[in-house]
Short mmCIF file of C-alpha atoms and ligand atoms in Angstrom, two decimals:
data_model
loop_
_atom_site.label_atom_id
_atom_site.label_comp_id
_atom_site.label_asym_id
_atom_site.label_seq_id
_atom_site.Cartn_x
_atom_site.Cartn_y
_atom_site.Cartn_z
CA MET A 1069 -160.92 -62.24 217.11
CA VAL A 1070 -157.66 -63.91 216.10
CA VAL A 1071 -154.67 -64.67 218.31
CA SER A 1072 -151.35 -66.08 217.12
CA ALA A 1073 -147.68 -66.04 218.06
CA GLN A 1074 -146.73 -63.74 215.14
CA HIS A 1075 -148.51 -60.43 214.53
CA LEU A 1076 -148.28 -60.61 210.71
CA ALA A 1077 -150.03 -63.98 210.77
CA SER A 1078 -152.72 -62.56 213.07
CA ALA A 1079 -153.17 -59.70 210.60
CA ALA A 1080 -153.59 -62.21 207.76
CA GLY A 1081 -156.36 -63.96 209.68
CA LEU A 1082 -158.07 -60.71 210.60
CA ARG A 1083 -158.06 -59.68 206.94
CA MET A 1084 -160.05 -62.80 206.05
CA LEU A 1085 -162.62 -62.08 208.77
CA ARG A 1086 -162.99 -58.47 207.63
CA ARG A 1087 -163.58 -59.67 204.07
CA GLY A 1088 -166.48 -61.77 205.28
CA GLY A 1089 -164.59 -65.04 205.58
CA ASN A 1090 -165.33 -67.36 208.46
CA ALA A 1091 -163.09 -68.67 211.24
CA ILE A 1092 -161.90 -71.55 209.02
CA ASP A 1093 -160.80 -69.15 206.28
CA ALA A 1094 -158.92 -67.11 208.87
CA ALA A 1095 -157.38 -70.22 210.46
CA VAL A 1096 -156.11 -71.47 207.09
CA ALA A 1097 -154.73 -68.01 206.23
CA ILE A 1098 -152.93 -67.90 209.60
CA GLY A 1099 -151.60 -71.44 209.15
CA TYR A 1100 -149.99 -70.59 205.82
CA ALA A 1101 -148.79 -67.18 207.05
CA LEU A 1102 -147.11 -68.67 210.12
CA ALA A 1103 -145.25 -71.02 207.78
CA VAL A 1104 -143.61 -67.86 206.41
CA VAL A 1105 -143.29 -65.48 209.37
CA ASP A 1106 -142.74 -68.00 212.20
CA PRO A 1107 -140.48 -70.49 210.41
CA CYS A 1108 -139.20 -72.09 213.61
CA CYS A 1109 -142.62 -73.54 214.25
CA GLY A 1110 -145.21 -72.63 211.66
CA ASN A 1111 -144.79 -74.95 208.71
CA LEU A 1112 -145.65 -76.77 205.53
CA GLY A 1113 -143.32 -79.64 206.46
CA GLY A 1114 -144.96 -80.75 209.71
CA GLY A 1115 -148.40 -81.51 211.06
CA GLY A 1116 -150.93 -80.69 213.74
CA PHE A 1117 -154.43 -80.71 215.15
CA MET A 1118 -157.47 -78.49 214.60
CA THR A 1119 -160.37 -78.43 217.08
CA ILE A 1120 -163.51 -76.86 215.63
CA HIS A 1121 -166.88 -75.75 216.95
CA MET A 1122 -169.24 -74.58 214.20
CA ALA A 1123 -171.99 -72.13 215.01
CA ASP A 1124 -174.53 -74.72 213.81
CA GLY A 1125 -173.51 -76.92 216.75
CA ARG A 1126 -171.09 -79.33 215.01
CA ASN A 1127 -167.95 -80.20 216.96
CA LEU A 1128 -165.13 -81.54 214.78
CA PHE A 1129 -161.55 -82.60 215.18
CA LEU A 1130 -159.08 -82.63 212.29
CA ASP A 1131 -155.93 -84.67 212.78
CA PHE A 1132 -153.22 -83.74 210.28
CA ARG A 1133 -150.41 -85.21 212.35
CA GLU A 1134 -147.42 -86.63 210.47
CA THR A 1135 -147.25 -90.39 209.93
CA ALA A 1136 -144.32 -92.78 209.94
CA PRO A 1137 -143.22 -93.61 206.36
CA ARG A 1138 -144.35 -97.01 205.04
CA ARG A 1139 -140.80 -98.40 205.30
CA ALA A 1140 -140.42 -97.30 208.96
CA SER A 1141 -139.82 -99.96 211.60
CA PRO A 1142 -139.76 -100.07 215.40
CA GLY A 1143 -135.98 -100.45 215.59
CA MET A 1144 -135.01 -97.83 213.01
CA PHE A 1145 -133.29 -95.59 215.57
CA LEU A 1146 -131.26 -98.43 217.11
CA ASP A 1147 -127.77 -99.62 216.24
CA ALA A 1148 -126.81 -103.26 215.61
CA ARG A 1149 -126.53 -103.82 219.36
CA GLY A 1150 -129.99 -102.45 220.03
CA ARG A 1151 -128.83 -99.10 221.43
CA VAL A 1152 -130.54 -95.84 220.51
CA VAL A 1153 -128.31 -93.92 218.09
CA PRO A 1154 -128.10 -90.34 219.42
CA GLY A 1155 -129.47 -87.75 217.02
CA ARG A 1156 -130.84 -90.14 214.41
CA SER A 1157 -134.47 -89.41 215.34
CA LEU A 1158 -133.83 -85.66 215.39
CA ARG A 1159 -131.20 -84.61 212.88
CA SER A 1160 -131.36 -87.02 209.96
CA TRP A 1161 -133.68 -87.70 207.04
CA LEU A 1162 -134.89 -90.71 209.04
CA ALA A 1163 -136.38 -88.24 211.55
CA VAL A 1164 -138.87 -86.91 209.00
CA GLY A 1165 -142.50 -87.98 209.29
CA VAL A 1166 -144.82 -87.68 206.29
CA PRO A 1167 -145.99 -84.04 206.48
CA GLY A 1168 -149.70 -83.41 207.07
CA THR A 1169 -150.04 -79.61 207.23
CA VAL A 1170 -150.94 -78.88 203.60
CA LYS A 1171 -153.54 -81.67 203.42
CA GLY A 1172 -154.89 -80.54 206.78
CA LEU A 1173 -155.28 -76.88 205.88
CA ASP A 1174 -156.66 -77.73 202.45
CA ALA A 1175 -159.15 -80.26 203.86
CA ALA A 1176 -160.41 -77.75 206.45
CA LEU A 1177 -160.86 -75.06 203.82
CA ALA A 1178 -162.60 -77.40 201.38
CA ARG A 1179 -165.04 -78.72 203.97
CA LEU A 1180 -165.80 -75.67 206.07
CA GLY A 1181 -164.27 -72.56 204.53
CA SER A 1182 -166.04 -69.98 202.40
CA LEU A 1183 -163.27 -68.10 200.55
CA PRO A 1184 -161.23 -69.36 197.57
CA ARG A 1185 -157.91 -71.01 198.36
CA ALA A 1186 -155.95 -68.43 196.39
CA GLU A 1187 -157.45 -65.66 198.49
CA VAL A 1188 -156.67 -67.19 201.89
CA MET A 1189 -153.14 -68.04 200.78
CA GLN A 1190 -152.40 -64.61 199.30
CA PRO A 1191 -151.06 -63.02 202.52
CA ALA A 1192 -148.60 -65.89 202.99
CA ILE A 1193 -147.45 -65.74 199.37
CA THR A 1194 -146.95 -61.99 199.55
CA LEU A 1195 -145.07 -62.20 202.86
CA ALA A 1196 -142.79 -64.88 201.42
CA ARG A 1197 -142.13 -63.06 198.14
CA ARG A 1198 -141.77 -59.48 199.37
CA GLY A 1199 -140.34 -60.42 202.74
CA PHE A 1200 -140.88 -58.91 206.14
CA ALA A 1201 -138.63 -57.03 208.54
CA LEU A 1202 -137.48 -59.15 211.45
CA GLN A 1203 -138.31 -57.91 214.93
CA PRO A 1204 -136.11 -58.58 217.98
CA GLY A 1205 -138.34 -61.54 218.94
CA ASP A 1206 -137.86 -63.14 215.50
CA VAL A 1207 -134.10 -62.59 215.68
CA ALA A 1208 -133.91 -64.18 219.14
CA ILE A 1209 -135.40 -67.42 217.79
CA LEU A 1210 -132.94 -67.44 214.87
CA ARG A 1211 -130.08 -66.83 217.30
CA ASP A 1212 -131.15 -69.82 219.41
CA SER A 1213 -130.89 -72.05 216.35
CA ALA A 1214 -127.96 -70.42 214.55
CA GLY A 1215 -125.81 -73.56 214.86
CA LEU A 1216 -128.46 -75.80 213.31
CA LEU A 1217 -129.21 -73.33 210.52
CA ALA A 1218 -125.54 -72.68 209.75
CA SER A 1219 -124.89 -76.39 209.27
CA HIS A 1220 -127.65 -76.81 206.69
CA GLN A 1221 -127.73 -75.35 203.21
CA PRO A 1222 -130.13 -74.07 201.96
CA ALA A 1223 -131.62 -73.14 205.36
CA ALA A 1224 -128.53 -71.03 206.09
CA SER A 1225 -128.85 -69.12 202.83
CA ILE A 1226 -132.46 -68.25 203.65
CA PHE A 1227 -132.44 -67.52 207.38
CA LEU A 1228 -128.90 -66.20 207.93
CA ASP A 1229 -127.36 -63.00 206.60
CA HIS A 1230 -124.10 -64.13 204.95
CA GLY A 1231 -123.76 -66.83 207.58
CA ARG A 1232 -124.53 -64.56 210.51
CA VAL A 1233 -127.64 -64.15 212.62
CA PRO A 1234 -129.49 -61.20 211.04
CA ARG A 1235 -130.14 -58.01 212.95
CA PRO A 1236 -133.60 -56.64 213.72
CA GLY A 1237 -134.92 -54.83 210.66
CA TRP A 1238 -133.30 -57.28 208.20
CA VAL A 1239 -135.85 -58.30 205.59
CA LEU A 1240 -136.40 -62.06 205.37
CA ARG A 1241 -137.41 -62.92 201.81
CA GLN A 1242 -138.36 -66.49 200.87
CA PRO A 1243 -138.91 -66.65 197.08
CA GLN A 1244 -138.62 -70.45 196.97
CA LEU A 1245 -141.27 -70.85 199.64
CA ALA A 1246 -143.43 -68.33 197.74
CA ARG A 1247 -143.21 -70.58 194.67
CA THR A 1248 -144.23 -73.66 196.66
CA LEU A 1249 -147.14 -71.75 198.22
CA GLN A 1250 -148.21 -70.50 194.82
CA ARG A 1251 -148.22 -74.04 193.48
CA ILE A 1252 -150.45 -75.15 196.38
CA ALA A 1253 -152.74 -72.15 195.84
CA ALA A 1254 -153.16 -73.15 192.21
CA GLU A 1255 -153.32 -76.95 192.52
CA GLY A 1256 -154.45 -77.62 196.09
CA ASP A 1257 -152.76 -80.39 198.04
CA ARG A 1258 -151.67 -82.03 194.76
CA GLY A 1259 -149.24 -79.14 194.47
CA PHE A 1260 -147.45 -80.58 197.49
CA TYR A 1261 -148.14 -84.33 197.57
CA ALA A 1262 -147.52 -84.88 193.84
CA GLY A 1263 -145.53 -83.13 191.13
CA PRO A 1264 -142.24 -81.25 191.53
CA VAL A 1265 -142.50 -80.62 195.31
CA ALA A 1266 -143.20 -84.30 196.07
CA ARG A 1267 -140.43 -85.39 193.69
CA ALA A 1268 -137.96 -82.99 195.34
CA LEU A 1269 -138.89 -84.35 198.78
CA ALA A 1270 -138.56 -87.99 197.74
CA ARG A 1271 -135.27 -87.34 195.93
CA ALA A 1272 -133.70 -85.45 198.83
CA SER A 1273 -134.87 -88.07 201.30
CA ARG A 1274 -133.42 -90.91 199.21
CA ARG A 1275 -130.10 -89.10 198.77
CA GLY A 1276 -130.00 -88.31 202.47
CA GLY A 1277 -130.64 -91.90 203.54
CA GLY A 1278 -134.28 -91.28 204.57
CA LEU A 1279 -137.40 -93.39 204.03
CA LEU A 1280 -139.94 -90.86 202.81
CA ASP A 1281 -140.95 -91.62 199.21
CA LEU A 1282 -143.56 -90.68 196.62
CA ALA A 1283 -145.96 -93.39 197.79
CA ASP A 1284 -145.87 -92.04 201.35
CA LEU A 1285 -146.81 -88.60 200.09
CA ARG A 1286 -149.48 -89.89 197.71
CA ASP A 1287 -151.08 -92.02 200.45
CA TYR A 1288 -151.05 -89.49 203.29
CA ARG A 1289 -154.57 -88.92 204.69
CA VAL A 1290 -155.93 -86.53 207.30
CA GLN A 1291 -158.41 -87.89 209.86
CA TRP A 1292 -161.71 -86.17 210.56
CA GLY A 1293 -163.34 -87.09 213.85
CA ARG A 1294 -164.95 -85.70 216.96
CA PRO A 1295 -163.05 -83.95 219.74
CA LEU A 1296 -162.92 -85.57 223.14
CA GLN A 1297 -165.63 -83.91 225.21
CA CYS A 1298 -165.86 -83.55 228.99
CA GLY A 1299 -167.86 -81.45 231.41
CA TYR A 1300 -166.42 -79.21 234.11
CA ARG A 1301 -168.53 -77.11 236.50
CA GLY A 1302 -171.19 -76.54 233.84
CA TYR A 1303 -168.74 -75.93 230.98
CA THR A 1304 -168.11 -78.36 228.11
CA VAL A 1305 -164.48 -78.85 227.10
CA LEU A 1306 -163.62 -79.95 223.53
CA THR A 1307 -160.06 -81.20 223.30
CA PRO A 1308 -157.97 -83.60 221.17
CA PRO A 1309 -158.43 -87.36 221.41
CA PRO A 1310 -155.30 -89.52 220.93
CA PRO A 1311 -152.83 -89.19 219.38
CA GLY A 1312 -153.35 -85.77 221.06
CA SER A 1313 -153.38 -85.30 224.80
CA GLY A 1314 -156.79 -83.91 225.64
CA VAL A 1315 -157.45 -86.96 227.78
CA VAL A 1316 -154.97 -85.60 230.33
CA VAL A 1317 -156.85 -82.30 230.44
CA CYS A 1318 -160.20 -84.07 230.86
CA GLU A 1319 -158.91 -86.55 233.43
CA ALA A 1320 -157.37 -83.76 235.52
CA LEU A 1321 -160.50 -81.58 235.24
CA ARG A 1322 -162.70 -84.47 236.36
CA VAL A 1323 -160.49 -85.05 239.38
CA LEU A 1324 -160.33 -81.33 240.23
CA GLN A 1325 -164.06 -80.80 239.98
CA ALA A 1326 -164.44 -82.17 243.52
CA TYR A 1327 -162.24 -79.47 245.08
CA PRO A 1328 -163.17 -75.84 245.88
CA LEU A 1329 -160.27 -74.33 243.92
CA ALA A 1330 -161.84 -70.86 243.76
CA ARG A 1331 -162.23 -70.73 247.55
CA TRP A 1332 -158.70 -72.00 248.11
CA GLY A 1333 -157.30 -69.41 245.70
CA TRP A 1334 -154.82 -69.33 242.81
CA GLY A 1335 -151.31 -70.41 243.82
CA SER A 1336 -152.46 -71.56 247.27
CA VAL A 1337 -150.90 -74.61 248.90
CA ARG A 1338 -154.08 -76.65 248.65
CA ALA A 1339 -154.88 -75.73 245.04
CA THR A 1340 -151.28 -76.35 243.93
CA HIS A 1341 -151.29 -79.70 245.76
CA VAL A 1342 -154.43 -81.09 244.10
CA ILE A 1343 -153.55 -79.71 240.65
CA ALA A 1344 -150.10 -81.32 240.91
CA GLU A 1345 -151.57 -84.66 241.99
CA ALA A 1346 -154.23 -84.58 239.25
CA GLU A 1347 -151.52 -83.85 236.67
CA ARG A 1348 -149.28 -86.59 238.13
CA HIS A 1349 -151.93 -89.29 237.76
CA ALA A 1350 -153.24 -88.14 234.39
CA PHE A 1351 -149.72 -87.93 232.90
CA ALA A 1352 -148.87 -91.40 234.23
CA ASP A 1353 -151.93 -92.83 232.45
CA ARG A 1354 -151.21 -90.99 229.22
CA ASN A 1355 -147.57 -91.89 229.05
CA THR A 1356 -148.09 -95.55 229.77
CA LEU A 1357 -151.24 -96.39 227.90
CA LEU A 1358 -151.84 -94.16 224.91
CA GLY A 1359 -150.84 -94.29 221.26
CA ASP A 1360 -152.34 -93.76 217.80
CA PRO A 1361 -155.93 -95.13 218.08
CA ALA A 1362 -155.60 -96.65 214.59
CA PHE A 1363 -152.97 -98.98 216.07
CA VAL A 1364 -153.67 -99.43 219.79
CA ALA A 1365 -156.84 -99.63 221.88
CA ASP A 1366 -156.72 -96.46 223.97
CA PRO A 1367 -158.68 -97.03 227.20
CA LEU A 1368 -160.34 -93.60 227.17
CA HIS A 1369 -163.60 -94.76 228.71
CA ARG A 1370 -161.79 -96.35 231.61
CA LEU A 1371 -159.51 -93.35 232.20
CA LEU A 1372 -162.45 -90.95 232.30
CA SER A 1373 -164.84 -93.27 234.15
CA PRO A 1374 -166.23 -92.21 237.55
CA SER A 1375 -164.56 -95.19 239.22
CA HIS A 1376 -161.09 -94.29 237.88
CA ILE A 1377 -161.53 -90.61 238.75
CA GLU A 1378 -162.73 -91.58 242.23
CA ALA A 1379 -159.72 -93.88 242.64
CA ILE A 1380 -157.37 -90.99 241.80
CA ARG A 1381 -159.10 -88.69 244.29
CA ALA A 1382 -158.88 -91.40 246.94
CA ALA A 1383 -155.15 -91.70 246.31
CA ILE A 1384 -154.55 -87.97 246.84
CA LEU A 1385 -153.38 -87.56 250.42
CA PRO A 1386 -154.73 -84.43 252.11
CA ASP A 1387 -151.37 -83.16 253.31
CA ARG A 1388 -148.65 -85.10 251.49
CA ALA A 1389 -147.26 -85.44 247.99
CA THR A 1390 -147.56 -88.98 246.60
CA PRO A 1391 -144.17 -90.14 245.31
CA SER A 1392 -144.42 -90.81 241.56
CA SER A 1393 -142.82 -94.22 242.16
CA GLN A 1394 -146.04 -95.19 243.93
CA VAL A 1395 -148.22 -94.10 241.02
CA HIS A 1396 -148.65 -96.93 238.54
CA GLY A 1397 -147.67 -96.38 235.01
CA GLY A 1398 -144.39 -96.81 233.40
CA VAL A 1399 -142.86 -94.09 231.48
CA VAL A 1400 -142.94 -90.47 230.43
CA VAL A 1401 -143.16 -88.65 227.13
CA ARG A 1402 -141.67 -85.19 226.94
CA GLU A 1403 -141.61 -83.89 223.40
CA GLY A 1404 -139.64 -81.03 221.97
CA ARG A 1405 -140.60 -77.60 223.20
CA HIS A 1406 -141.21 -75.77 219.97
CA THR A 1407 -144.51 -75.63 218.22
CA THR A 1408 -147.07 -72.89 217.65
CA HIS A 1409 -150.70 -72.39 218.61
CA TYR A 1410 -153.43 -70.02 217.39
CA SER A 1411 -157.13 -69.39 217.96
CA VAL A 1412 -159.91 -67.81 215.89
CA LEU A 1413 -163.50 -66.89 216.79
CA ASP A 1414 -165.70 -65.29 214.14
CA ALA A 1415 -168.79 -63.11 214.50
CA ALA A 1416 -171.15 -65.99 213.74
CA GLY A 1417 -169.72 -68.04 216.63
CA ASN A 1418 -167.51 -70.45 214.65
CA ALA A 1419 -164.44 -71.30 216.74
CA VAL A 1420 -161.20 -72.82 215.44
CA ASP A 1421 -158.23 -73.75 217.59
CA VAL A 1422 -155.03 -75.01 215.97
CA THR A 1423 -151.68 -76.29 217.20
CA TYR A 1424 -149.15 -77.43 214.61
CA THR A 1425 -145.47 -78.18 214.67
CA ILE A 1426 -142.26 -79.41 213.06
CA ASN A 1427 -141.29 -80.58 216.59
CA THR A 1428 -138.04 -78.90 217.67
CA LEU A 1429 -137.14 -75.34 216.64
CA PHE A 1430 -136.69 -75.38 212.83
CA GLY A 1431 -137.25 -79.17 212.89
CA THR A 1432 -134.45 -81.18 211.29
CA GLY A 1433 -133.06 -78.03 209.65
CA LEU A 1434 -133.38 -79.97 206.37
CA MET A 1435 -135.00 -78.68 203.19
CA ALA A 1436 -135.55 -80.56 199.94
CA GLY A 1437 -134.02 -78.86 196.90
CA ASP A 1438 -135.56 -75.45 196.28
CA THR A 1439 -138.89 -76.17 197.99
CA GLY A 1440 -138.14 -73.48 200.61
CA PHE A 1441 -139.70 -75.18 203.64
CA LEU A 1442 -138.19 -77.06 206.58
CA LEU A 1443 -138.85 -80.71 207.37
CA ASN A 1444 -140.09 -81.94 210.72
CA ASN A 1445 -138.36 -84.32 213.12
CA GLU A 1446 -141.62 -85.68 214.46
CA MET A 1447 -140.36 -89.29 214.37
CA ASP A 1448 -138.67 -88.41 217.67
CA ASP A 1449 -142.13 -88.28 219.28
CA PHE A 1450 -142.34 -92.06 218.83
CA THR A 1451 -140.76 -94.54 221.20
CA SER A 1452 -137.28 -95.22 219.87
CA LYS A 1453 -136.93 -98.06 222.36
CA PRO A 1454 -139.44 -98.81 225.13
CA GLY A 1455 -138.16 -97.82 228.52
CA VAL A 1456 -134.90 -96.28 227.28
CA PRO A 1457 -134.40 -92.51 227.33
CA ASN A 1458 -133.73 -90.92 223.96
CA LEU A 1459 -131.48 -87.95 223.27
CA TYR A 1460 -133.69 -85.61 225.31
CA GLY A 1461 -133.78 -88.08 228.18
CA LEU A 1462 -137.28 -89.11 227.15
CA VAL A 1463 -138.59 -92.53 228.07
CA GLN A 1464 -141.65 -93.73 226.21
CA GLY A 1465 -144.11 -96.62 226.19
CA SER A 1466 -144.68 -99.43 223.71
CA ALA A 1467 -148.19 -98.22 222.77
CA ASN A 1468 -146.29 -95.42 221.02
CA ALA A 1469 -143.82 -97.68 219.17
CA ILE A 1470 -142.99 -96.89 215.53
CA ALA A 1471 -145.08 -98.61 212.83
CA PRO A 1472 -145.63 -97.78 209.14
CA GLY A 1473 -148.41 -95.22 208.70
CA LYS A 1474 -148.74 -94.65 212.48
CA ARG A 1475 -149.01 -91.21 214.08
CA PRO A 1476 -146.72 -90.46 217.02
CA LEU A 1477 -148.30 -89.48 220.34
CA SER A 1478 -148.45 -85.72 220.77
CA SER A 1479 -148.87 -83.28 223.64
CA MET A 1480 -150.70 -80.81 221.44
CA CYS A 1481 -154.01 -79.73 222.98
CA PRO A 1482 -155.92 -77.10 220.99
CA SER A 1483 -159.08 -76.81 223.12
CA ILE A 1484 -162.42 -75.02 223.04
CA VAL A 1485 -164.65 -74.51 226.09
CA LEU A 1486 -168.38 -74.10 225.51
CA ARG A 1487 -170.94 -72.56 227.87
CA HIS A 1488 -174.60 -73.19 227.08
CA GLY A 1489 -173.41 -74.69 223.78
CA LYS A 1490 -171.60 -71.51 222.63
CA PRO A 1491 -167.86 -70.78 222.56
CA PHE A 1492 -166.68 -69.42 225.89
CA MET A 1493 -162.92 -69.94 225.70
CA LEU A 1494 -160.28 -71.04 223.19
CA THR A 1495 -156.86 -71.99 224.46
CA GLY A 1496 -153.70 -73.92 223.70
CA SER A 1497 -149.94 -73.50 223.67
CA PRO A 1498 -146.62 -74.79 222.38
CA GLY A 1499 -144.20 -76.26 224.91
CA GLY A 1500 -143.81 -80.05 224.63
CA SER A 1501 -145.36 -81.76 227.64
CA THR A 1502 -146.03 -78.36 229.25
CA ILE A 1503 -148.61 -77.80 226.49
CA ILE A 1504 -150.96 -79.98 228.52
CA SER A 1505 -150.53 -78.23 231.87
CA THR A 1506 -150.57 -74.81 230.22
CA THR A 1507 -153.87 -75.59 228.49
CA LEU A 1508 -155.37 -77.00 231.70
CA GLU A 1509 -154.18 -74.13 233.87
CA THR A 1510 -155.36 -71.37 231.55
CA MET A 1511 -158.80 -73.00 231.77
CA LEU A 1512 -158.64 -73.16 235.58
CA ASP A 1513 -157.40 -69.57 235.71
CA VAL A 1514 -160.55 -68.42 233.91
CA MET A 1515 -163.17 -70.94 235.07
CA ASP A 1516 -162.11 -71.18 238.74
CA PHE A 1517 -159.92 -68.21 239.52
CA GLY A 1518 -161.89 -65.56 237.63
CA MET A 1519 -159.07 -64.24 235.45
CA ASN A 1520 -159.68 -62.53 232.13
CA ALA A 1521 -158.00 -63.76 228.92
CA GLN A 1522 -154.83 -61.67 229.28
CA GLN A 1523 -154.38 -62.54 232.94
CA ALA A 1524 -154.79 -66.24 232.14
CA ALA A 1525 -152.30 -66.08 229.24
CA ASP A 1526 -149.75 -64.24 231.36
CA ALA A 1527 -150.21 -65.93 234.75
CA PRO A 1528 -147.17 -67.87 236.00
CA ARG A 1529 -147.67 -71.61 235.65
CA MET A 1530 -146.75 -74.88 237.34
CA HIS A 1531 -146.13 -78.24 235.72
CA MET A 1532 -146.06 -81.79 237.09
CA GLN A 1533 -145.74 -84.68 234.64
CA TRP A 1534 -145.38 -87.69 236.97
CA GLU A 1535 -141.73 -88.32 236.06
CA PRO A 1536 -139.52 -86.60 236.95
CA ASP A 1537 -141.14 -86.44 240.37
CA ARG A 1538 -141.16 -82.68 240.93
CA ILE A 1539 -143.24 -79.59 240.32
CA ASP A 1540 -141.69 -77.13 237.88
CA VAL A 1541 -142.76 -73.54 238.53
CA GLU A 1542 -142.28 -70.34 236.63
CA PRO A 1543 -140.97 -67.27 238.48
CA GLY A 1544 -143.83 -65.68 240.37
CA TYR A 1545 -145.96 -68.78 240.77
CA LEU A 1546 -145.05 -69.47 244.40
CA ASP A 1547 -144.39 -67.12 247.29
CA PRO A 1548 -141.76 -68.30 249.80
CA ALA A 1549 -144.30 -69.39 252.44
CA THR A 1550 -146.27 -71.49 249.94
CA ALA A 1551 -143.06 -73.03 248.61
CA SER A 1552 -141.97 -73.98 252.15
CA ALA A 1553 -145.36 -75.52 252.91
CA LEU A 1554 -145.24 -77.60 249.71
CA ARG A 1555 -141.70 -78.76 250.50
CA ARG A 1556 -142.85 -79.85 253.96
CA MET A 1557 -145.55 -81.90 252.21
CA GLY A 1558 -142.83 -83.76 250.33
CA TYR A 1559 -142.75 -81.89 247.03
CA THR A 1560 -139.56 -81.16 245.15
CA LEU A 1561 -139.88 -77.76 243.49
CA ARG A 1562 -137.79 -76.44 240.62
CA GLN A 1563 -138.05 -72.91 239.31
CA ARG A 1564 -137.56 -72.84 235.53
CA ALA A 1565 -137.41 -70.12 232.94
CA PRO A 1566 -140.92 -69.31 231.64
CA TRP A 1567 -142.30 -71.77 229.10
CA GLY A 1568 -145.06 -72.04 226.51
CA ALA A 1569 -147.06 -69.34 224.77
CA ALA A 1570 -150.77 -69.53 225.48
CA GLU A 1571 -153.00 -67.90 222.89
CA VAL A 1572 -156.35 -67.32 224.57
CA ILE A 1573 -159.80 -66.04 223.59
CA VAL A 1574 -162.51 -65.60 226.23
CA VAL A 1575 -166.07 -64.48 225.63
CA GLY A 1576 -166.56 -62.42 228.77
CA ALA A 1577 -169.11 -60.03 230.21
CA ARG A 1578 -167.39 -57.15 228.39
CA GLY A 1579 -167.32 -58.88 225.00
CA ILE A 1580 -164.68 -60.98 223.27
CA GLU A 1581 -161.21 -60.76 224.79
CA GLY A 1582 -158.16 -62.01 222.89
CA ALA A 1583 -154.78 -62.41 224.56
CA ASN A 1584 -151.33 -63.15 223.21
CA ASP A 1585 -148.97 -64.54 225.84
CA ARG A 1586 -146.41 -61.92 226.90
CA ARG A 1587 -143.84 -64.74 226.79
CA ARG A 1588 -144.03 -64.55 222.94
CA PRO A 1589 -143.97 -60.80 222.30
CA ALA A 1590 -143.93 -61.16 218.48
CA GLY A 1591 -147.54 -62.37 218.63
CA ALA A 1592 -150.76 -60.40 218.68
CA ALA A 1593 -154.47 -60.60 219.41
CA MET A 1594 -156.48 -58.72 216.79
CA GLY A 1595 -160.21 -58.25 216.48
CA TYR A 1596 -162.83 -55.81 215.39
N1 LIG B 2466 -143.83 -82.52 218.71
C1 LIG B 2466 -144.49 -82.10 219.87
C2 LIG B 2466 -145.82 -82.69 220.08
O1 LIG B 2466 -146.49 -83.01 219.12
O2 LIG B 2466 -146.21 -82.89 221.20
#
């Protein structure tokens, strides 16, 4: 079963499984295909996380997050008077972190895949060279970013039709990207981190006033490790350690384990109350204390310890919201909302869950020469200045300050749930900070509220991230009586347009269910 936010990428993954490839082969094929057919979010110029459960029992975590260039410094987004320069961390060459995607996909394939690189990359190369007809969902994303694309050549010449947003049916061809992909297929990650592609990146960055250079590309390394692991009502959750945000999922689950959510019911006052409070506390801890573990000592053991979890439960009042100002912590991280997530489960029981990103929709909008791919603006996920909101109104902590070679904190949460040691559920989402609550709530929807995969992907969601001190809800999450009861308890509620795009696989009583979130209609679940 494969699930991704773009049906052509799902089809590429399915093709690998049908040919006898494993979940890693399919995941790498989908990763490269999304770089072509979901260019807002899929990428070669960004980075991400891969959570893996192998059928032989190994649990692995691959961190291919971007790093700050070696010449980066904590104050690089400040002016001479120490003020954050609007836009510099988002729309300039300084915003670009050293891309990790190609090394990440290549490392996963080399270590755990079974098919040749050229074979898993073929669907992406063909889609880039021959093109594909845009569907209304693809056009809507281009329309959202038309201003950004129009102001950047060569992005405009690739994604716009003579300067205009293309119509559905228009064929998007990307011959330059096809050439870059072909080079990677032939040479592996050297085709990206050395040679003409690397030289084009370094040259464009230098000309554009950026920091990224050949040494940054040559020295980029992925990190292999173990996922963070926590138990919940007999399930085992595998989720990203820092710089990812799985600790929020685990902390909230540990708090929630004490409450009879299933008896209280989905969307009930009591369930919403304790989920909101668990999210409030866990977000406060994440935002204040966490950063790249290669640079700061993340207190994971303390945050997940029985005494800390008990202290959070004790602080949850039975009938009142706790004002966020009374919850210790300092600051909040709320990253860009645009990223993409996909999940793969093969017949042998290998499970691969991936979230990767160039941060905001179409990233910086910048491309280097004729490389054909967009560059990320992941540097904005760092703290530009502790305690001061950046362009998005984000306020971040000093554990997440910029340093050469450091990875910025991320909300990405590709997660796998095991039951009796076997994959039971794969889930994750794009959506900035709502990635974390979306991942958590899809798990609760299945594990506590008895939903199937599609119901969990589609269910309206809530989100509380400590600051701002309010619960965001999607339409349909609250009925008027529940909303009134929560307001009487002291909650501020805000209904927002739907967010995220959960891609969910559940191994249920009726077999394997895959579900693409109806919020991202271009996607598809495909299995056989
Ligand atoms: N750039 C979004 C994230 O990594 O959380």
